[in-house]
């Protein structure tokens, strides 16, 4: 008598639900092929990656990233990992389908036997893979054609969904190859013949069970680890990938196996022996031992352990995309309702505020300056306010100079017509000082201004403008220091310090900088954008009665026609009084550090940190708590953000971030409350269709151990 028990049972509808129920019940056995194949491949791949990553790897937010490697090398790694995973999946998925079919027909198939059956049918499976690759290419080409022809994105997406939906029944060719011995192409035709009377239901079942539900589960697994505290986040990242790779395939294979047998069961003149045809014979599989679980989780545990222990000393970073979730202002509003707004070239400076927070100074030269305040060092929670009181200044003003006061407030400059004034700022806004610090007969955007603060809180303003005695064609600039007793600067004392060759000051470039050395001695530095010459103006006393001017970087032949797109410098003074200057040399565009060997910089060494480009951002400089110069600059080779750590005569550069396009016109850096450098930078892409950009804050965490 012909047995129809399995036929009747497999004719039942609710295929996705019943398949997932079976997969959950037999998950351990269904995952065995993945453990036997994927675990060794993933372990070897991870070991090769960690051994060869070298100086390219960083641990950003407790995740391993290849930041320093070139795009070509990174692409090679991705392709290699994808090929290894695909090769493993080419064997694992069919073997899992065979085991799932065996469970549905009350036949226990050993994972080794299922893998052997898969290897024997590998040529036909390779044909299926080739057809899948060609079909995918044709689908994406058709989508691109629709986009090109109609410029309609929704039409292209509809075409993509319909094409994928129509191709899904082709998955039933896999059990056709394994169980019925069909060839690659003939199995595809047979799969569509099986489903021709139930095509929509079959395609919908496979779409839900193979694509949508596993995709949602994988998404949830990938977004869950950030919610875990501390080191559990890293462990979660490692285990999420391993669990996803091992658990998703059994559920997908269970759906494909049941759907294939479901279609077979509805054929006429079929009995149980027809359904069991092609299942491997052999002894029942051995019971699964307790050592299965640690073996299955080995890649995730190994990866998490390497990241947590960090035996290779990779840079550890905290990185926040501050503006990722911001909604831009799309419509103009009334002036009294106007909110602060960011643009890709607005970044001016970064300072440590009160407590552990950071304050980013923004000024786009088309509007009032603004303050973006971070409530914590990682800039997770922010507020954004106008800095200048309403109605102050006009559009197209020169850029804002800023510095930090000893109590954590900020001091900012602002122009009202031709009057230079100071603003004392909290994170939520600013108040104006008592009056003008200086006035000019030049255009304000052609005046150089820089700020520093003495230990008692009195600001020192470096102020450079064309010599009024030069008439319409001045040949010299006058550099002055303006001394104030307190932040309000009610009684400014201006002292003429030096007469220098005339140069170009610009609202969009940091050509003038000032800092204070031991004993509140002012030190200023100026770069000539035309010929690359750097002047260092230093003082022997706090009142600067005896200034000294040196030229550690001599001029080079140049002209106004050769000006780079961006130029500038950043200045700091070591605790022993020796200045250091970070700049991009206008002559060769390289990022350099001018390391003064004497307090007046009469003797200095120039260290080249990395090649640059005329469109690259101006480097940023800060001194850590031990007095080491830290320089953030843009790498020309790989479009990476680099951080140079200089000790003695040696500067070692490490990659700390990568961007999609460019870093804007300048970088900003400060030492946060924890003693770590915090770097603000803009990842932007200026296109005719609009501006696509984000503000990031990156904080290296383990520089003290380097």
XYZ file of C-alpha atoms in Angstrom:
706
model
C 0.000 0.000 0.000
C 1.299 3.405 -0.942
C 2.102 5.675 2.009
C 0.672 9.207 1.833
C 1.346 10.346 5.393
C 4.057 12.867 4.513
C 2.224 13.971 1.373
C -0.903 14.896 3.312
C 1.077 16.692 5.992
C 3.192 18.692 3.537
C 0.147 19.873 1.592
C -0.746 22.095 4.554
C -0.575 25.825 4.002
C 1.121 28.322 6.360
C 4.492 27.307 4.952
C 6.532 30.188 6.502
C 5.084 29.645 9.986
C 5.516 25.864 9.927
C 9.016 26.195 8.432
C 10.144 28.561 11.169
C 8.611 26.245 13.769
C 10.603 23.308 12.379
C 13.778 25.400 12.126
C 13.472 26.528 15.722
C 12.903 22.964 16.898
C 15.916 21.598 14.999
C 18.090 24.723 14.972
C 21.192 23.086 16.436
C 21.314 20.307 13.842
C 20.461 22.673 10.993
C 23.303 24.962 12.044
C 25.903 22.169 12.017
C 26.926 22.608 8.340
C 27.534 26.300 9.019
C 29.633 25.478 12.070
C 31.711 22.941 10.140
C 32.344 25.304 7.199
C 31.878 28.941 8.221
C 33.579 28.789 11.622
C 37.014 27.660 10.326
C 36.819 30.049 7.342
C 35.763 33.011 9.514
C 38.425 32.244 12.125
C 41.207 32.093 9.540
C 39.946 35.278 7.863
C 39.852 37.167 11.176
C 43.325 35.954 12.122
C 44.680 37.068 8.735
C 42.943 40.436 9.072
C 44.249 41.189 12.566
C 47.757 40.025 11.669
C 48.018 42.165 8.530
C 46.020 45.250 9.584
C 49.099 46.866 11.134
C 48.792 50.654 11.345
C 45.577 50.673 9.335
C 43.232 49.514 12.096
C 41.501 51.531 14.798
C 38.971 50.615 17.460
C 36.249 53.245 16.982
C 33.381 53.094 19.469
C 34.534 49.573 20.388
C 34.372 48.391 16.770
C 37.320 47.465 14.565
C 37.716 49.735 11.532
C 40.311 49.784 8.765
C 40.860 53.539 8.617
C 44.429 53.918 7.452
C 44.424 51.520 4.546
C 43.918 52.746 1.008
C 40.550 52.441 -0.660
C 41.989 49.834 -3.046
C 43.325 47.697 -0.190
C 40.092 48.087 1.762
C 38.096 47.043 -1.295
C 40.396 44.046 -1.711
C 39.746 42.976 1.881
C 36.000 43.333 1.416
C 36.084 41.337 -1.825
C 38.225 38.595 -0.264
C 35.925 38.309 2.755
C 32.845 38.293 0.508
C 34.315 35.593 -1.770
C 35.247 33.416 1.224
C 31.762 33.820 2.721
C 30.098 33.113 -0.633
C 32.230 30.019 -1.195
C 31.254 28.706 2.204
C 27.586 29.540 1.686
C 27.598 27.748 -1.671
C 28.163 24.536 0.286
C 26.369 25.317 3.550
C 22.978 26.432 2.229
C 22.309 23.368 0.009
C 23.504 21.009 2.763
C 21.159 22.717 5.240
C 18.273 22.362 2.764
C 18.961 18.612 2.589
C 18.965 18.280 6.397
C 15.769 20.359 6.671
C 14.060 18.176 4.053
C 15.140 15.083 5.977
C 13.553 16.395 9.191
C 10.298 17.069 7.340
C 10.297 13.455 6.097
C 11.416 11.890 9.406
C 14.871 11.064 8.027
C 17.894 12.076 10.108
C 20.617 13.197 7.707
C 24.097 13.592 9.166
C 25.690 16.974 8.382
C 28.772 15.282 6.903
C 26.577 13.258 4.525
C 24.686 16.408 3.532
C 27.959 18.205 2.827
C 29.225 15.249 0.763
C 26.035 15.279 -1.310
C 26.477 19.003 -1.871
C 30.097 18.642 -2.980
C 29.094 15.911 -5.441
C 26.568 18.275 -7.038
C 28.895 21.301 -6.912
C 29.155 21.778 -10.730
C 25.390 22.165 -11.029
C 25.347 24.486 -8.021
C 28.029 26.628 -9.653
C 25.777 26.904 -12.711
C 22.977 28.118 -10.435
C 25.349 30.661 -8.894
C 26.391 31.903 -12.323
C 22.777 32.317 -13.404
C 22.018 34.172 -10.149
C 24.929 36.565 -10.732
C 23.848 37.238 -14.323
C 20.240 37.753 -13.264
C 21.281 40.161 -10.520
C 23.397 42.117 -12.967
C 20.515 42.296 -15.440
C 18.120 43.498 -12.736
C 20.447 46.272 -11.570
C 21.208 47.251 -15.159
C 17.486 47.534 -15.868
C 17.042 49.670 -12.759
C 19.881 51.954 -13.867
C 18.320 52.170 -17.332
C 14.970 53.239 -15.896
C 16.693 55.864 -13.748
C 18.562 57.192 -16.763
C 15.562 57.198 -19.076
C 12.866 58.558 -16.757
C 14.774 60.069 -13.814
C 12.064 58.484 -11.691
C 13.393 56.804 -8.574
C 10.129 55.164 -7.565
C 9.716 53.554 -10.975
C 13.214 52.111 -10.689
C 12.538 50.783 -7.178
C 9.248 49.212 -8.282
C 11.057 47.515 -11.160
C 13.694 46.206 -8.739
C 11.107 44.780 -6.320
C 9.055 43.151 -9.098
C 12.145 41.592 -10.695
C 13.407 40.181 -7.386
C 9.913 38.877 -6.596
C 9.764 37.111 -9.951
C 13.209 35.561 -9.456
C 12.579 34.115 -5.975
C 10.956 30.820 -7.121
C 14.315 30.031 -8.707
C 15.499 29.152 -5.173
C 13.581 25.890 -5.509
C 16.182 24.838 -8.057
C 18.560 24.119 -5.144
C 16.606 21.135 -3.734
C 15.922 20.083 -7.349
C 19.695 19.709 -7.864
C 20.373 18.031 -4.514
C 17.364 15.697 -4.230
C 16.432 14.932 -7.812
C 19.811 15.167 -9.508
C 18.762 17.805 -12.040
C 21.324 19.833 -13.937
C 21.813 23.497 -13.214
C 19.682 24.963 -16.015
C 17.099 22.173 -16.056
C 16.550 22.560 -12.298
C 15.605 26.218 -12.817
C 13.020 25.295 -15.445
C 11.682 22.551 -13.186
C 11.377 24.992 -10.267
C 9.187 27.342 -12.297
C 7.096 24.445 -13.624
C 6.456 23.327 -10.047
C 5.161 26.771 -9.125
C 3.249 27.779 -12.244
C -0.167 27.106 -10.656
C 0.852 28.639 -7.304
C 3.352 31.249 -8.476
C 2.189 34.275 -6.459
C 1.766 32.259 -3.275
C 5.172 30.609 -3.690
C 6.964 33.873 -4.471
C 5.252 35.581 -1.516
C 6.219 32.728 0.816
C 9.859 32.884 -0.245
C 9.899 36.693 -0.052
C 8.632 36.632 3.530
C 10.523 33.595 4.789
C 13.836 33.998 2.964
C 14.192 37.784 2.567
C 11.992 39.958 4.770
C 11.973 38.183 8.141
C 15.687 37.185 8.074
C 16.556 40.694 6.903
C 14.625 42.241 9.787
C 16.258 39.843 12.262
C 19.743 40.641 10.952
C 18.972 44.365 11.169
C 17.831 43.987 14.776
C 20.958 42.012 15.664
C 23.190 44.673 14.115
C 21.427 47.553 15.902
C 21.112 45.898 19.300
C 24.766 45.934 20.534
C 25.014 49.760 20.901
C 22.290 49.540 23.530
C 24.479 47.329 25.735
C 26.709 48.891 28.412
C 30.506 49.079 28.240
C 32.475 46.044 27.009
C 29.236 44.149 26.381
C 28.845 46.315 23.284
C 32.003 44.861 21.765
C 30.983 41.338 22.768
C 27.569 41.992 21.259
C 29.085 43.124 17.938
C 31.174 39.979 17.687
C 28.445 37.551 18.676
C 25.746 39.286 16.602
C 27.648 38.619 13.400
C 28.363 35.004 14.323
C 24.799 34.262 15.449
C 23.383 35.967 12.367
C 25.597 33.938 10.029
C 24.777 30.623 11.715
C 21.098 31.092 12.603
C 19.669 32.848 9.546
C 20.633 30.120 7.058
C 18.706 27.317 8.870
C 15.471 29.329 8.794
C 15.924 30.216 5.126
C 16.781 26.619 4.237
C 13.755 25.324 6.171
C 11.449 27.601 4.139
C 12.995 26.538 0.814
C 12.855 22.823 1.725
C 9.223 22.910 2.920
C 8.097 25.021 -0.042
C 9.743 22.594 -2.478
C 8.138 19.571 -0.820
C 4.843 21.454 -0.527
C 4.814 21.991 -4.297
C 5.817 18.355 -4.869
C 3.045 17.115 -2.559
C 0.385 18.873 -4.627
C 1.403 17.058 -7.786
C -0.803 14.154 -8.893
C 0.324 10.550 -8.432
C 2.937 11.347 -5.804
C 3.539 9.420 -2.582
C 5.982 9.525 0.332
C 8.681 7.636 -1.569
C 8.707 10.370 -4.223
C 9.308 13.002 -1.553
C 12.168 11.104 0.092
C 13.895 10.528 -3.239
C 17.494 11.691 -3.211
C 17.958 11.985 0.561
C 21.374 10.585 1.553
C 21.408 7.215 3.278
C 23.601 6.591 6.230
C 23.794 5.998 9.935
C 21.838 8.360 12.182
C 23.881 11.399 13.223
C 25.638 11.385 16.567
C 24.162 13.442 19.410
C 25.355 17.045 19.541
C 27.915 17.530 22.306
C 28.175 20.430 24.735
C 31.342 21.664 23.020
C 29.226 22.678 20.032
C 28.288 26.085 21.481
C 31.786 27.480 22.163
C 32.948 26.114 18.809
C 30.032 27.790 17.043
C 30.724 31.128 18.745
C 34.506 30.959 18.289
C 34.793 33.671 15.566
C 32.671 36.123 17.534
C 34.457 35.424 20.812
C 37.867 35.640 19.150
C 37.032 38.897 17.393
C 35.531 40.476 20.534
C 38.498 39.390 22.622
C 41.008 40.927 20.213
C 39.096 44.209 20.120
C 38.640 44.352 23.914
C 42.203 43.379 24.825
C 43.720 45.254 21.854
C 47.021 43.317 21.915
C 48.257 45.147 18.799
C 47.914 48.593 20.403
C 45.497 49.962 17.815
C 44.285 53.533 18.397
C 41.080 53.546 20.409
C 38.617 56.247 19.418
C 35.248 57.694 20.286
C 33.516 59.180 17.249
C 30.203 60.987 16.976
C 28.414 62.193 13.858
C 26.888 65.224 15.565
C 24.560 66.363 12.798
C 23.523 62.954 11.431
C 19.926 63.260 12.651
C 19.545 67.011 12.165
C 16.793 68.316 9.925
C 17.925 71.356 7.889
C 15.860 74.525 7.649
C 14.098 74.232 4.324
C 11.961 77.355 4.470
C 12.870 80.883 5.579
C 11.165 82.177 8.713
C 10.785 85.569 10.290
C 13.976 87.194 11.523
C 12.964 87.028 15.170
C 12.225 83.292 14.805
C 15.387 82.471 12.872
C 17.292 79.493 14.225
C 21.054 78.903 14.014
C 22.130 77.095 10.894
C 25.242 75.162 9.909
C 27.054 75.096 6.587
C 30.031 73.012 5.440
C 32.565 75.832 5.855
C 31.317 77.196 9.196
C 33.705 75.368 11.526
C 35.976 77.840 13.351
C 37.223 76.407 16.649
C 36.680 73.795 19.346
C 37.035 74.523 23.076
C 36.493 72.772 26.396
C 33.606 74.440 28.180
C 32.557 74.248 31.776
C 32.787 70.745 33.193
C 33.405 67.942 30.692
C 31.521 69.422 27.744
C 32.818 70.859 24.478
C 31.825 74.011 22.601
C 32.160 74.311 18.838
C 32.392 77.833 17.421
C 30.710 78.156 14.021
C 30.819 81.158 11.692
C 30.057 80.982 7.994
C 30.847 84.645 7.197
C 27.322 85.079 5.846
C 25.553 85.342 9.193
C 26.068 85.802 12.910
C 28.372 83.364 14.667
C 26.883 80.502 16.676
C 27.804 78.060 19.429
C 27.226 74.321 19.336
C 27.540 73.039 22.897
C 28.123 69.360 23.754
C 27.027 68.241 27.181
C 29.663 65.482 27.280
C 33.099 64.837 25.725
C 31.664 62.537 23.057
C 29.142 65.156 21.894
C 26.123 62.857 22.129
C 23.789 65.580 23.474
C 24.031 69.030 21.913
C 22.458 72.469 21.956
C 22.839 75.124 19.268
C 22.436 78.856 19.844
C 23.330 82.146 18.238
C 26.453 83.612 19.819
C 25.987 87.255 18.918
C 23.048 89.287 20.259
C 20.305 89.884 17.727
C 20.984 92.753 15.363
C 24.742 92.854 15.918
C 26.977 93.136 12.915
C 26.094 92.592 9.297
C 26.399 89.820 6.771
C 29.720 89.064 5.089
C 31.629 89.763 8.275
C 35.150 88.475 8.900
C 35.469 85.234 10.791
C 35.215 84.980 14.548
C 38.353 84.589 16.673
C 37.825 82.787 19.984
C 39.605 81.564 23.093
C 38.724 79.932 26.406
C 38.613 81.870 29.672
C 39.964 80.248 32.858
C 36.434 79.772 34.252
C 35.257 77.820 31.189
C 33.484 80.657 29.397
C 34.520 81.675 25.900
C 35.706 84.990 24.526
C 34.746 85.793 20.918
C 35.453 88.713 18.611
C 32.768 90.469 16.586
C 32.707 93.400 14.197
C 30.094 96.151 14.222
C 30.858 98.195 11.141
C 34.533 99.124 11.659
C 34.541 98.511 15.440
C 36.145 95.361 16.876
C 34.357 94.221 20.031
C 34.485 91.243 22.389
C 31.737 88.844 23.450
C 31.810 86.837 26.684
C 29.956 83.586 26.082
C 28.321 80.755 27.946
C 27.204 77.689 26.046
C 23.750 79.222 25.589
C 24.684 82.725 24.415
C 26.928 85.759 24.721
C 26.959 89.283 26.171
C 28.803 92.224 24.635
C 31.773 93.898 26.310
C 31.724 97.573 27.307
C 32.862 98.994 23.985
C 35.202 98.872 21.019
C 38.577 97.245 21.483
C 39.879 98.749 18.233
C 38.658 100.551 15.141
C 39.964 100.329 11.617
C 39.937 102.373 8.429
C 40.485 99.181 6.407
C 37.810 96.723 5.426
C 37.272 94.497 8.517
C 37.648 91.295 6.474
C 41.193 92.417 5.590
C 42.267 92.812 9.233
C 44.044 89.993 11.059
C 42.679 89.230 14.548
C 43.642 86.494 17.039
C 42.871 85.963 20.736
C 44.644 84.571 23.805
C 43.903 84.850 27.539
C 46.313 85.385 30.423
C 46.121 83.325 33.590
C 44.190 86.042 35.393
C 41.548 86.188 32.661
C 42.706 89.309 30.846
C 42.655 88.856 27.058
C 45.465 89.678 24.658
C 44.373 90.556 21.113
C 46.811 90.255 18.231
C 45.728 92.859 15.685
C 47.281 93.360 12.242
C 46.242 95.809 9.534
C 47.776 97.784 6.714
C 50.001 100.656 7.872
C 47.792 103.791 7.781
C 50.875 105.833 6.844
C 51.190 103.881 3.617
C 48.243 105.573 1.930
C 46.331 103.711 -0.763
C 49.230 101.362 -1.498
C 50.731 100.358 1.860
C 53.920 98.308 1.742
C 53.863 97.272 5.401
C 51.450 95.912 7.975
C 51.413 97.007 11.585
C 51.082 94.250 14.195
C 49.793 95.394 17.596
C 48.973 93.671 20.864
C 45.893 94.930 22.681
C 46.023 94.190 26.423
C 42.874 94.039 28.568
C 42.648 93.796 32.341
C 39.513 91.616 32.253
C 37.173 89.997 29.692
C 35.052 93.132 29.388
C 38.124 95.049 28.132
C 36.735 98.378 29.318
C 40.158 100.053 29.053
C 42.117 98.416 26.233
C 45.821 99.203 26.015
C 47.142 98.962 22.463
C 50.860 98.594 21.856
C 52.478 98.633 18.432
C 54.821 95.649 18.295
C 56.217 95.191 14.795
C 56.145 96.407 11.239
C 56.011 93.523 8.744
C 55.888 93.157 5.014
C 52.331 93.500 3.805
C 50.358 90.296 3.276
C 46.856 89.033 2.739
C 44.441 88.673 5.654
C 41.202 86.920 4.918
C 38.056 86.163 6.827
C 38.224 82.553 5.659
C 41.841 81.805 6.633
C 43.862 81.654 9.847
C 46.884 83.676 8.767
C 47.477 85.165 12.245
C 47.682 83.329 15.577
C 48.639 84.276 19.137
C 49.431 82.280 22.291
C 50.899 82.982 25.707
C 54.102 81.489 27.046
C 55.426 81.226 30.610
C 54.823 84.421 32.587
C 52.019 85.449 30.194
C 54.523 86.452 27.514
C 52.667 86.922 24.187
C 53.857 85.098 21.096
C 52.312 85.683 17.666
C 52.841 83.983 14.319
C 51.877 85.127 10.855
C 52.034 83.249 7.556
C 52.270 85.001 4.215
C 49.894 83.216 1.865
C 51.735 84.569 -1.174
C 55.304 83.448 -0.519
C 54.899 81.039 2.447
C 57.059 83.118 4.794
C 56.348 82.767 8.530
C 57.094 85.525 11.043
C 57.296 84.719 14.748
C 56.864 87.732 17.073
C 57.830 87.009 20.674
C 58.166 89.097 23.828
C 60.635 88.995 26.700
C 58.040 90.256 29.209
C 54.281 90.150 29.686
C 53.808 93.758 28.533
C 55.958 93.152 25.435
C 58.189 96.182 25.820
C 60.959 94.348 23.950
C 59.551 92.369 21.043
C 61.607 90.132 18.769
C 60.743 89.229 15.190
C 62.249 86.145 13.526
C 61.680 84.500 10.147
C 62.216 80.730 10.658
C 60.559 79.988 7.299
C 62.015 82.175 4.538
C 59.950 83.440 1.593
C 59.816 81.673 -1.746
C 59.119 83.238 -5.142
C 55.392 83.349 -5.767
C 52.556 85.591 -6.914
C 48.953 86.371 -6.105
C 47.925 84.211 -9.050
C 49.289 81.108 -7.266
C 47.290 81.420 -4.048
C 45.995 78.052 -2.726
C 42.323 77.614 -1.944
C 43.021 77.347 1.803
C 46.016 78.465 3.847
C 46.772 79.238 7.471
C 48.557 78.155 10.633
C 47.967 77.203 14.249
C 50.237 78.159 17.158
C 50.969 76.814 20.634
C 53.717 77.499 23.186
C 55.309 74.691 25.190
C 55.635 74.989 28.980
C 59.336 75.792 28.493
C 58.457 78.778 26.251
C 59.323 77.258 22.838
C 56.640 77.849 20.184
C 55.391 75.182 17.794
C 53.451 76.002 14.638
C 51.371 73.704 12.443
C 50.756 74.888 8.899
C 50.314 73.791 5.332
C 53.187 75.129 3.272
C 51.776 77.135 0.314
C 54.807 76.160 -1.759
C 54.420 72.369 -1.805
C 51.071 72.064 0.069
C 52.631 69.631 2.578
C 51.432 69.613 6.197
C 54.349 70.663 8.393
C 55.301 71.367 11.980
C 57.652 74.260 12.750
C 59.412 73.198 15.955
C 61.232 76.144 17.535
C 64.400 75.321 19.447
C 64.488 78.713 21.200
C 61.703 80.880 22.721
C 62.138 83.503 19.978
C 62.230 80.785 17.253
C 65.561 82.081 15.915
C 66.457 78.407 15.506
C 63.855 75.924 14.388
C 63.323 72.581 12.723
C 60.672 71.955 10.087
C 59.133 68.482 10.175
C 57.001 67.298 7.256
C 54.007 65.366 8.570
C 52.365 64.382 5.303
C 51.619 65.466 1.773
C 48.710 67.810 1.202
C 46.713 69.564 -1.454
C 45.755 73.183 -2.014
C 42.117 72.347 -1.239
C 42.858 70.531 2.007
C 41.842 71.746 5.438
C 44.155 73.895 7.549
C 45.796 71.626 10.180
C 44.969 72.025 13.870
C 47.471 72.018 16.749
C 47.198 71.356 20.492
C 49.572 70.448 23.320
C 48.685 67.495 25.507
C 49.152 67.578 29.273
C 52.771 66.469 28.964
C 53.532 69.252 26.462
C 53.703 67.053 23.356
C 52.508 68.721 20.145
C 49.536 66.996 18.526
C 48.675 67.923 14.941
C 45.468 66.946 13.142
C 45.737 67.129 9.359
C 44.216 65.747 6.196
C 46.022 62.976 4.342
C 46.261 63.437 0.600
C 46.735 59.771 -0.259
C 43.691 58.140 1.295
C 41.413 61.046 2.272
C 41.899 60.282 5.940
C 42.103 62.380 9.081
C 45.567 61.901 10.572
C 46.882 62.754 14.029
C 50.617 63.332 14.458
C 52.045 62.815 17.949
C 55.418 64.532 18.259
C 57.958 63.539 20.911
C 61.416 65.076 20.754
C 62.560 65.110 17.154
C 60.135 62.395 16.022
C 56.529 62.725 14.844
C 54.454 59.576 14.419
C 51.183 59.871 12.495
C 48.195 57.603 13.002
C 44.888 57.523 11.083
C 41.899 58.399 13.239
C 38.986 58.847 10.808
C 38.001 58.602 7.173
C 35.534 60.694 5.229
C 33.547 60.423 2.025
C 34.643 63.623 0.308
C 36.490 66.540 1.966
C 37.210 68.041 5.388
C 36.095 71.601 4.643
C 38.458 74.539 5.082
C 39.784 73.871 8.562
C 40.065 71.355 11.372
C 39.611 72.237 15.043
C 41.159 70.509 18.049
C 41.349 70.906 21.817
C 42.327 68.830 24.841
C 39.152 67.773 26.633
C 38.540 67.444 30.368
C 39.885 63.862 30.340
C 43.178 64.948 28.762
C 42.379 63.435 25.361
C 42.500 65.375 22.085
C 39.057 66.093 20.625
C 39.014 66.842 16.893
C 36.088 68.525 15.138
C 35.862 68.106 11.386
C 33.334 68.359 8.601
C 32.731 65.627 6.060
C 31.251 67.436 3.119
C 30.490 67.084 -0.563
C 29.843 70.317 -2.433
C 27.795 69.533 -5.539
C 25.720 71.657 -7.918
C 22.574 69.977 -6.603
C 23.238 70.990 -2.991
C 25.414 70.364 0.033
C 25.729 66.973 1.665
C 27.796 67.140 4.849
C 28.029 66.292 8.549
C 29.932 67.594 11.570
C 31.977 64.943 13.414
C 33.863 64.926 16.707
C 36.596 62.275 16.981
C 38.431 61.640 20.257
C 41.509 59.349 20.482
C 41.453 57.670 23.899
C 44.765 55.837 24.344
C 47.457 58.266 23.166
C 49.067 58.316 26.623
C 50.169 54.713 26.089
C 51.783 55.410 22.711
